[in-house]
Tab-separated table of C-alpha atoms and ligand atoms in Angstrom:
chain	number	residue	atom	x	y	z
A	1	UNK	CA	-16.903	-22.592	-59.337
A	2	UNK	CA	-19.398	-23.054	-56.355
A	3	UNK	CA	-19.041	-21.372	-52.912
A	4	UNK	CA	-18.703	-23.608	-50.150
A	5	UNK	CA	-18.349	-22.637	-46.826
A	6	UNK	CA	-18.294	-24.949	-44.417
A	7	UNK	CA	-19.617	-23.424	-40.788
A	8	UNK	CA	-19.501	-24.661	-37.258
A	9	UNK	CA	-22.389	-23.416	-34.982
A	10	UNK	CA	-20.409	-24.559	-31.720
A	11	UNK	CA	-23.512	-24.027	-28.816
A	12	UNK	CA	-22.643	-23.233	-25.666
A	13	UNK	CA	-23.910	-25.122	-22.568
A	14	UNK	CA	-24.319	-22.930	-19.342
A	15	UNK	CA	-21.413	-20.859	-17.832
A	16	UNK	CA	-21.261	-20.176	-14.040
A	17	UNK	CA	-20.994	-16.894	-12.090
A	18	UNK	CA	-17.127	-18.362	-10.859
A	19	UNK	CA	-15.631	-19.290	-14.522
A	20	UNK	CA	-13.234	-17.452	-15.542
A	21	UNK	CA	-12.833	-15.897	-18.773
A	22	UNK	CA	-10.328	-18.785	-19.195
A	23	UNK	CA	-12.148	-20.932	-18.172
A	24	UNK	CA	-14.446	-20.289	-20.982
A	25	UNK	CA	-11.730	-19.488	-23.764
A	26	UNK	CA	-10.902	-23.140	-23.046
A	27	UNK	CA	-14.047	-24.474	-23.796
A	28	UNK	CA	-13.884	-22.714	-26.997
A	29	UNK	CA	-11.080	-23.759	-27.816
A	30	UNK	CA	-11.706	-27.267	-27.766
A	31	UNK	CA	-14.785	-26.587	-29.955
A	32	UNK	CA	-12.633	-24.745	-32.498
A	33	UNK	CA	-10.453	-27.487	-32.839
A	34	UNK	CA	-13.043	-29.750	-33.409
A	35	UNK	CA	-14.425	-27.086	-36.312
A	36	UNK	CA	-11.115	-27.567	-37.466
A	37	UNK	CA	-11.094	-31.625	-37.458
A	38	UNK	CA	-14.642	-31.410	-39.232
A	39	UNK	CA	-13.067	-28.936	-42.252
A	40	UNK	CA	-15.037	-25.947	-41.199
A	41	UNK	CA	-14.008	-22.747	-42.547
A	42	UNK	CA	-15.647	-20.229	-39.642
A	43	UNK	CA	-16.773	-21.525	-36.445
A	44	UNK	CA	-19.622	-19.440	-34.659
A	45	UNK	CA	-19.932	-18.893	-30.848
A	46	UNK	CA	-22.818	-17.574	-29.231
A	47	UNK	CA	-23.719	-14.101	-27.681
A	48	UNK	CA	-21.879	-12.923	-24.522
A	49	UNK	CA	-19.832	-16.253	-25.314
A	50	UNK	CA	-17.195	-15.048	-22.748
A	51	UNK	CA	-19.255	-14.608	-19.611
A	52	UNK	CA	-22.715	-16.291	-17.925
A	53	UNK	CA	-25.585	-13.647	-19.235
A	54	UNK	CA	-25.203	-10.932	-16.258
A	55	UNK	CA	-28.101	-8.933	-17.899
A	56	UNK	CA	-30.281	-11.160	-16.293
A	57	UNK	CA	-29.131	-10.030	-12.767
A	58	UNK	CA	-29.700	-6.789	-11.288
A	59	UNK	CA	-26.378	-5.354	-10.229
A	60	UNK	CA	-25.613	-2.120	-8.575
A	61	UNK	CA	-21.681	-1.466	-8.138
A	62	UNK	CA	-20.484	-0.340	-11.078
A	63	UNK	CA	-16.681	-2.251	-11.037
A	64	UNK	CA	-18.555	-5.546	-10.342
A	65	UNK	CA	-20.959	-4.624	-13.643
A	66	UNK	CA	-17.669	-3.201	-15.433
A	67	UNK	CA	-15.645	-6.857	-14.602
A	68	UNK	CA	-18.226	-8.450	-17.047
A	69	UNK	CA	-17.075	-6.544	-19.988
A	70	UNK	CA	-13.848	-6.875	-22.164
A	71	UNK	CA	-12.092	-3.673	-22.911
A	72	UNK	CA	-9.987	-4.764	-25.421
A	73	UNK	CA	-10.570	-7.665	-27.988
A	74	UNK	CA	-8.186	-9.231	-28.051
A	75	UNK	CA	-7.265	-9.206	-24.234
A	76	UNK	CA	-4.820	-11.553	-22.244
A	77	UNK	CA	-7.484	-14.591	-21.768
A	78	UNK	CA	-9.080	-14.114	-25.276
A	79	UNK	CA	-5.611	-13.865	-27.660
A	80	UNK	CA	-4.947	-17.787	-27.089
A	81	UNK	CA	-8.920	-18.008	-29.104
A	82	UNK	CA	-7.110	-15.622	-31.685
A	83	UNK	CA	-3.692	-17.364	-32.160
A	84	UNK	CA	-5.225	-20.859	-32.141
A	85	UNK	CA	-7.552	-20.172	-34.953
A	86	UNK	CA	-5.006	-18.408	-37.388
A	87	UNK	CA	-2.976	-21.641	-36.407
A	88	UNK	CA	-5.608	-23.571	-37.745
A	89	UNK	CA	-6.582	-21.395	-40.206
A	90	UNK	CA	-10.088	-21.163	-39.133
A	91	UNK	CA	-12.324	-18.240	-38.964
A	92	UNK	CA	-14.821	-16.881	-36.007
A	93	UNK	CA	-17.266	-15.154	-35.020
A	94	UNK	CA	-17.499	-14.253	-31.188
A	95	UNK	CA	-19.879	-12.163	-29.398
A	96	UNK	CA	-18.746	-10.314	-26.208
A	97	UNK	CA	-19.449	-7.645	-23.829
A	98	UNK	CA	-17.844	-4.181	-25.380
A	99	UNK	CA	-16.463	-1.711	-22.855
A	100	UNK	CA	-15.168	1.314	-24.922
A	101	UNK	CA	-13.727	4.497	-24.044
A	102	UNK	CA	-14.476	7.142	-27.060
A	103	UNK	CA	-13.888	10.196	-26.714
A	104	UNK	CA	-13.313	10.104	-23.386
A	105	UNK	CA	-16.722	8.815	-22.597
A	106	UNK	CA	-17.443	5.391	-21.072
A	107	UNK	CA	-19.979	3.123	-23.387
A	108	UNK	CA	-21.197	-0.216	-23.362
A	109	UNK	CA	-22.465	-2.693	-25.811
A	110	UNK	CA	-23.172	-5.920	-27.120
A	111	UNK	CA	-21.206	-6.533	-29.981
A	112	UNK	CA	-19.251	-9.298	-31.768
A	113	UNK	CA	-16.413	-9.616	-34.116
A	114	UNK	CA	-15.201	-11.659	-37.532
A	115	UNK	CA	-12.488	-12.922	-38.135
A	116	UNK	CA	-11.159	-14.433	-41.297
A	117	UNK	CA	-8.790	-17.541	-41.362
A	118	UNK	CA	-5.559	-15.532	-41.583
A	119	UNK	CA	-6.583	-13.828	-38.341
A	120	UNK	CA	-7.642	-10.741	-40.233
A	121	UNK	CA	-10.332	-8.751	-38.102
A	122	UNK	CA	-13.311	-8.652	-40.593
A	123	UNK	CA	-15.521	-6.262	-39.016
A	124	UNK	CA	-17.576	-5.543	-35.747
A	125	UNK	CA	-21.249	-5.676	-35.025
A	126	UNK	CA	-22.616	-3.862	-32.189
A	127	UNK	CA	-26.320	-5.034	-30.788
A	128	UNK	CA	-28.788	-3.103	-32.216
A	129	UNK	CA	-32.648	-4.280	-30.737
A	130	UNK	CA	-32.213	-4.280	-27.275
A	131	UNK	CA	-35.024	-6.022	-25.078
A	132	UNK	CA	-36.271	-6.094	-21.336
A	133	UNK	CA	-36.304	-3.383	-18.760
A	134	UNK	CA	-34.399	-0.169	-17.111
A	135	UNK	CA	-35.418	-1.028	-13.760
A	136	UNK	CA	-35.285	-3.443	-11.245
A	137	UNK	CA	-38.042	-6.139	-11.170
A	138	UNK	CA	-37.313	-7.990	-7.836
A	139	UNK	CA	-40.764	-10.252	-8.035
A	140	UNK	CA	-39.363	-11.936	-11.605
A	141	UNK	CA	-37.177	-14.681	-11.401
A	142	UNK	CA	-34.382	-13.551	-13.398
A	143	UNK	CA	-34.041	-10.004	-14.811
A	144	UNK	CA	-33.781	-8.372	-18.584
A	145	UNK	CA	-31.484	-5.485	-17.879
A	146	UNK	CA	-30.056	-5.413	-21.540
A	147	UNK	CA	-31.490	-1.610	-21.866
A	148	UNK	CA	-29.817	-0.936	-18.520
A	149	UNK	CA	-26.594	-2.031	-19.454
A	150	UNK	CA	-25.986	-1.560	-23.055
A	151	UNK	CA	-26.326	1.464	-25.739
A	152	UNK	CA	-27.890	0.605	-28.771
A	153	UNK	CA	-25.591	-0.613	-31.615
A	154	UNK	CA	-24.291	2.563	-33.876
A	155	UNK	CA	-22.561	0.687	-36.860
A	156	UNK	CA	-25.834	-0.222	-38.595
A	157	UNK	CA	-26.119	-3.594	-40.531
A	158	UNK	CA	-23.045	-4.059	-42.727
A	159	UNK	CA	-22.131	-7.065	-44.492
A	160	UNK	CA	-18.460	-7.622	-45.704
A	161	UNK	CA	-16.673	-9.579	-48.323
A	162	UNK	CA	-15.372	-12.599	-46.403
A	163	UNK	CA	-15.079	-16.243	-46.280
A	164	UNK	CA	-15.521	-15.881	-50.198
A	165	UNK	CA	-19.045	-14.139	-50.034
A	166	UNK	CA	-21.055	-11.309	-48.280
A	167	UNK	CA	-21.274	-12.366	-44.495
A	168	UNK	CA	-23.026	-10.106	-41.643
A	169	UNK	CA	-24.113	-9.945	-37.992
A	170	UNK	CA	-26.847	-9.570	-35.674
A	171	UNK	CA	-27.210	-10.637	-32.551
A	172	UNK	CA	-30.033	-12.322	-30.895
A	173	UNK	CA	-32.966	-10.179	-30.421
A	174	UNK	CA	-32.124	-8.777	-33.412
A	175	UNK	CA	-33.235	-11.787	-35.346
A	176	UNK	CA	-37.001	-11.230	-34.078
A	177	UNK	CA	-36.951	-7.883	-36.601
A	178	UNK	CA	-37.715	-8.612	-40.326
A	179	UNK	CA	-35.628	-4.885	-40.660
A	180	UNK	CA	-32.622	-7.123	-39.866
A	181	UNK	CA	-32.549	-9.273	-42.368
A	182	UNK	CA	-33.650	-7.456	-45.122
A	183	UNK	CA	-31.167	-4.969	-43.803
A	184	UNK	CA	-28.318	-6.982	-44.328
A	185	UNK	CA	-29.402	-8.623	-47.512
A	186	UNK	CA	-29.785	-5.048	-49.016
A	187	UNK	CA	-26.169	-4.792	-47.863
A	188	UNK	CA	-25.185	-7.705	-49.589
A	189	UNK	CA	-24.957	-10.655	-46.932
A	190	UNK	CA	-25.704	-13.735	-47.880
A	191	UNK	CA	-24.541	-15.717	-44.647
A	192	UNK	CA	-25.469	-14.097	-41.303
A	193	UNK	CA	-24.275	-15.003	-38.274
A	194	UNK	CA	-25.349	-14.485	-34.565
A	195	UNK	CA	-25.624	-15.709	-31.295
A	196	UNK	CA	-28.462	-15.321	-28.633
A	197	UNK	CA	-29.417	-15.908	-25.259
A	198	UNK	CA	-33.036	-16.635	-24.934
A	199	UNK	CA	-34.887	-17.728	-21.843
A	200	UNK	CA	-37.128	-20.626	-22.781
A	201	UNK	CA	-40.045	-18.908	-20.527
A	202	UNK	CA	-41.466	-15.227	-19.663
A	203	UNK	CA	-41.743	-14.749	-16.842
A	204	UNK	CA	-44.512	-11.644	-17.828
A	205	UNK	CA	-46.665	-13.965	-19.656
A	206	UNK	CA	-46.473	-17.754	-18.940
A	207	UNK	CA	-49.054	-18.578	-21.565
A	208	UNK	CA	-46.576	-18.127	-23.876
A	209	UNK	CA	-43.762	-20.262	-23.341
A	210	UNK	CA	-44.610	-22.795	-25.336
A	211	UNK	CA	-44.376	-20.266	-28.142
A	212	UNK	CA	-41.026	-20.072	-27.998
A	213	UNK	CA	-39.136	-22.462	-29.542
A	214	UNK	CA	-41.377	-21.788	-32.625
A	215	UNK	CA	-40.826	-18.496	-32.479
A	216	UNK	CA	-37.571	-18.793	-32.214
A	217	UNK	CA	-37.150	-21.269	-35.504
A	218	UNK	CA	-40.089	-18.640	-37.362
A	219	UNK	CA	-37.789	-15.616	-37.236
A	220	UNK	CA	-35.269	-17.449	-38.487
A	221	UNK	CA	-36.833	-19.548	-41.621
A	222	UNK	CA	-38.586	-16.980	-42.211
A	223	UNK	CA	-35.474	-14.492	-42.298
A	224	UNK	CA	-33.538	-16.740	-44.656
A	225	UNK	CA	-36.552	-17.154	-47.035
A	226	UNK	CA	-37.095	-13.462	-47.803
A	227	UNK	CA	-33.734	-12.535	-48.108
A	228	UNK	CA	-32.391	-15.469	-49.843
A	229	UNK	CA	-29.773	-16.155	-47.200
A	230	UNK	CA	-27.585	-18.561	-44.919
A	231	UNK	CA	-28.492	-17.854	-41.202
A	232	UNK	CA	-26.146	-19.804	-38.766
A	233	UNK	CA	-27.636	-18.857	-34.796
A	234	UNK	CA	-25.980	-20.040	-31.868
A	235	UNK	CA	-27.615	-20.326	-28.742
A	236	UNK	CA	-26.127	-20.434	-24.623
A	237	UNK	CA	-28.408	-23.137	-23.797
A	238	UNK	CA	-29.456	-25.142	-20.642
A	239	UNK	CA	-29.789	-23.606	-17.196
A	240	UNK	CA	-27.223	-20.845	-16.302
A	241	UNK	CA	-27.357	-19.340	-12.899
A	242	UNK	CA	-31.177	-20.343	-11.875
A	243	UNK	CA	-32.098	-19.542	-16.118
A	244	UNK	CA	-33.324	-21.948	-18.515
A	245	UNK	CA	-32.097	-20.983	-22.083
A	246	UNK	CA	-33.554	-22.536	-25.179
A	247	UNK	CA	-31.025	-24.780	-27.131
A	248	UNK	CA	-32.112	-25.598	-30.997
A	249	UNK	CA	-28.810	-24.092	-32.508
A	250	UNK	CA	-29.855	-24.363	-35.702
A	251	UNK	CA	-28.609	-23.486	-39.672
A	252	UNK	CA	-30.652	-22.575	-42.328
A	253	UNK	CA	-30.617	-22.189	-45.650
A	254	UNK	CA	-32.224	-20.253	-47.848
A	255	UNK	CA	-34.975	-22.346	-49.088
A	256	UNK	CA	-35.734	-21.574	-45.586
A	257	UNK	CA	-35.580	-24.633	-44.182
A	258	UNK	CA	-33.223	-25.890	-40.987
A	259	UNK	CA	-30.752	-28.156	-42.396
A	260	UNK	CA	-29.173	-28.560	-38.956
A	261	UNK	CA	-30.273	-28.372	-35.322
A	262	UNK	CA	-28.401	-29.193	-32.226
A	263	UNK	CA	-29.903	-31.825	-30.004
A	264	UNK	CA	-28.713	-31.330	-26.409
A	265	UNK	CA	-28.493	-28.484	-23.896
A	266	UNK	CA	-24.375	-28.228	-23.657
A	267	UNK	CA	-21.693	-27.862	-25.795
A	268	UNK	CA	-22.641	-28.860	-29.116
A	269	UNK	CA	-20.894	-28.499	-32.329
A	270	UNK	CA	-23.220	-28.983	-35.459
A	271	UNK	CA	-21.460	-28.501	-39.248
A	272	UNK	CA	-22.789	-27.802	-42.409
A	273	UNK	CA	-21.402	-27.130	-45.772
A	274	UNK	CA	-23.454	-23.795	-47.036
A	275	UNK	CA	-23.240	-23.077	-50.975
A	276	UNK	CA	-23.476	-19.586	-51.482
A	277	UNK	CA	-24.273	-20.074	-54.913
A	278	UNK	CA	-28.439	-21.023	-53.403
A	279	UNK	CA	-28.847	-17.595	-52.360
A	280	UNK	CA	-29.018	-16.597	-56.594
A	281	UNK	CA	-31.475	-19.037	-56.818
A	282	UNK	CA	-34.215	-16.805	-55.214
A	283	UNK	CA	-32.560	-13.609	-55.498
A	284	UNK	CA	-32.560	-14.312	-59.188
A	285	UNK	CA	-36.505	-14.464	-59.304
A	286	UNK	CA	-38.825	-15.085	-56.713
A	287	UNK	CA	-37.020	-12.251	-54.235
A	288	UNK	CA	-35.092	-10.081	-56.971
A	289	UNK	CA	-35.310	-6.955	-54.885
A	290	UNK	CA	-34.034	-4.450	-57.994
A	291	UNK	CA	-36.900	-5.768	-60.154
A	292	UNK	CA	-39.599	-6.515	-57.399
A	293	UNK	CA	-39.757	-4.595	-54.116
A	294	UNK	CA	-42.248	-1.677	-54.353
A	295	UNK	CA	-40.334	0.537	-51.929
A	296	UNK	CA	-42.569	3.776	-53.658
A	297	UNK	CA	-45.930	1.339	-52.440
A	298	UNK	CA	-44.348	0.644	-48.765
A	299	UNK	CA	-44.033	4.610	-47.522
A	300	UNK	CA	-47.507	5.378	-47.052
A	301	UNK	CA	-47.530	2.155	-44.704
A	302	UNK	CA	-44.667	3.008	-42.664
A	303	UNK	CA	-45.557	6.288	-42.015
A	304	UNK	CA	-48.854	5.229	-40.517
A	305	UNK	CA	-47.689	2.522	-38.106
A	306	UNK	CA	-44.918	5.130	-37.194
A	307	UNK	CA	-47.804	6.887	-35.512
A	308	UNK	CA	-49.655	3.854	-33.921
A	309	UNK	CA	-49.603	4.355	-30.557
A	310	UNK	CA	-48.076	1.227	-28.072
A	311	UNK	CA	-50.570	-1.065	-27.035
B	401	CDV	N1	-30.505	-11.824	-25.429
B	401	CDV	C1	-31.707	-11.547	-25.993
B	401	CDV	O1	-31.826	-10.638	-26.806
B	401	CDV	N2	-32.764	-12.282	-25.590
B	401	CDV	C2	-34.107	-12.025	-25.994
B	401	CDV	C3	-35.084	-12.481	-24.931
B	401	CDV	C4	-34.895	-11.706	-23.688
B	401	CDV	C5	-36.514	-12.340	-25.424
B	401	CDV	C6	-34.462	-12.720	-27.289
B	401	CDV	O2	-35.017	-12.051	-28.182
B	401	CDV	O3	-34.258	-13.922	-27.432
């Protein structure tokens, strides 16, 4: 019997600084009912799906930065996402700001959630690489506070048993580290899912930006490739607030090739049908990691570029 599992990779266009959280639960919800309409069995939204990307603004009062987060998943505007989709009997994947309170201590982070068709909460993923800056860089055009305002992820790279295979998360920057993938391939995932918001220039160095749509599409064929893999990344695209974010919401298999792409800068639902069965295929041979990887070989090399200094 072959593993299908149809996906949705439903792009978001641009969100203002006045939406509300509604406001943006609606728009979701008319892309998961179109997941629905096109047979999809998980429909994936991007990173910080709920809000505009505040990380690129500096902000100062702590209740205005705190009003960006959800402390509770699901919430008041987010359960009508939840009870629609176990309606439908479609999975999700939605990545959102995480205020927690453990232990009596106040943390932040950039996680998202699972959820299987019955409504079942699969698992969370908390951010783990977090780019940019600490402090305040009022000559750039936009800001990269994510080290200001987030903790670094503390649940690792899990994959679960869902949507009939292994499935795990990252989340945008993430997808830039080979440790990633071949972290969550070790675990067992064979479809990962993730969302990003990426700028479509740098500010820092200009001479770059036409670097980084390819970069964006070599992390991620790449990814798939050596770990044998589905990779399904949704972007925030188009300009948000002043930012221009890269679109090219794309899926790829694991021959490593994109087998979808969106086309525009908005809302954009792409589908594809993703056989689980490929990843065997290379796992079987050319990437068999029980018969192949020479972990003994790699230690020497990791502990000398654990000691090379930062350019
Ligand atoms: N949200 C992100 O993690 N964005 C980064 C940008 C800032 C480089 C990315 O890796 O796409």
């Amino acid at each position: 019997m072959t593993r299908i599992v149809t996906v949705g990779a439903a792009q978001s266009g641009p969100i203002t600084r006045s939406d509300s959280r509604s406001d943006a639960v609606e728009r979701l919800l008319v892309q998961l009912r179109a997941a629905h309409q096109r047979g999809c069995d998980l429909v994936v939204f991007t990173e910080c799906a709920l809000t505009p990307f505040f990380p690129h603004w500096w902000i100062e009062d702590e209740a205005e930065l705190d009003s960006w987060f959800e402390t509770e998943m699901p919430g008041p505007s987010t359960q009508p996402l939840f009870d629609e989709a176990r309606r439908l009997g479609i999975g999700f994947c939605l990545g959102f700001a995480e205020l927690a309170f453990e232990d009596g201590i106040k943390r932040r982070f950039n996680s998202s959630i699972l959820v299987e068709r019955d409504g079942r909460l699969v698992g969370k993923f908390r951010k783990i690489h977090l780019p940019g800056h600490t402090e305040h860089r009022p000559n750039n055009p936009f800001q990269n506070l994510e080290k200001r305002y987030f903790e670094v992820g503390d649940f690792g790279f899990p994959a679960w048993n869902a949507f009939g295979g292994g499935v795990g998360m990252c989340i945008c920057n993430d997808r830039r580290w080979p440790e990633t993938w071949r972290s969550l391939a070790l675990a067992g995932a064979e479809l990962i899912v993730l969302g990003y918001n990426t700028p479509d220039n740098i500010p820092e160095y200009p001479e770059l930006n036409h670097q980084v749509a390819f970069h964006h599409e070599l992390c991620l064929q790449s990814g798939a490739y050596q770990n044998s893999c589905w990779i399904v990344a949704v972007a925030k695209a188009g300009v948000e607030e002043g930012v221009s974010q890269l679109g090219l919401t794309s899926i790829v298999s694991p021959t490593g090739q994109i087998v979808a792409q969106t086309s525009s800068l908005g809302d954009e639902l792409i589908v594809y049908s993703c056989d689980l069965d490929l990843c065997a295929h290379y796992r079987n041979e050319m990437f068999n990691f029980p018969a192949n990887r020479r972990v003994e070989h790699y230690s020497r090399i990791t502990n000398q570029t654990d000691v090379v200094p930062p350019l």
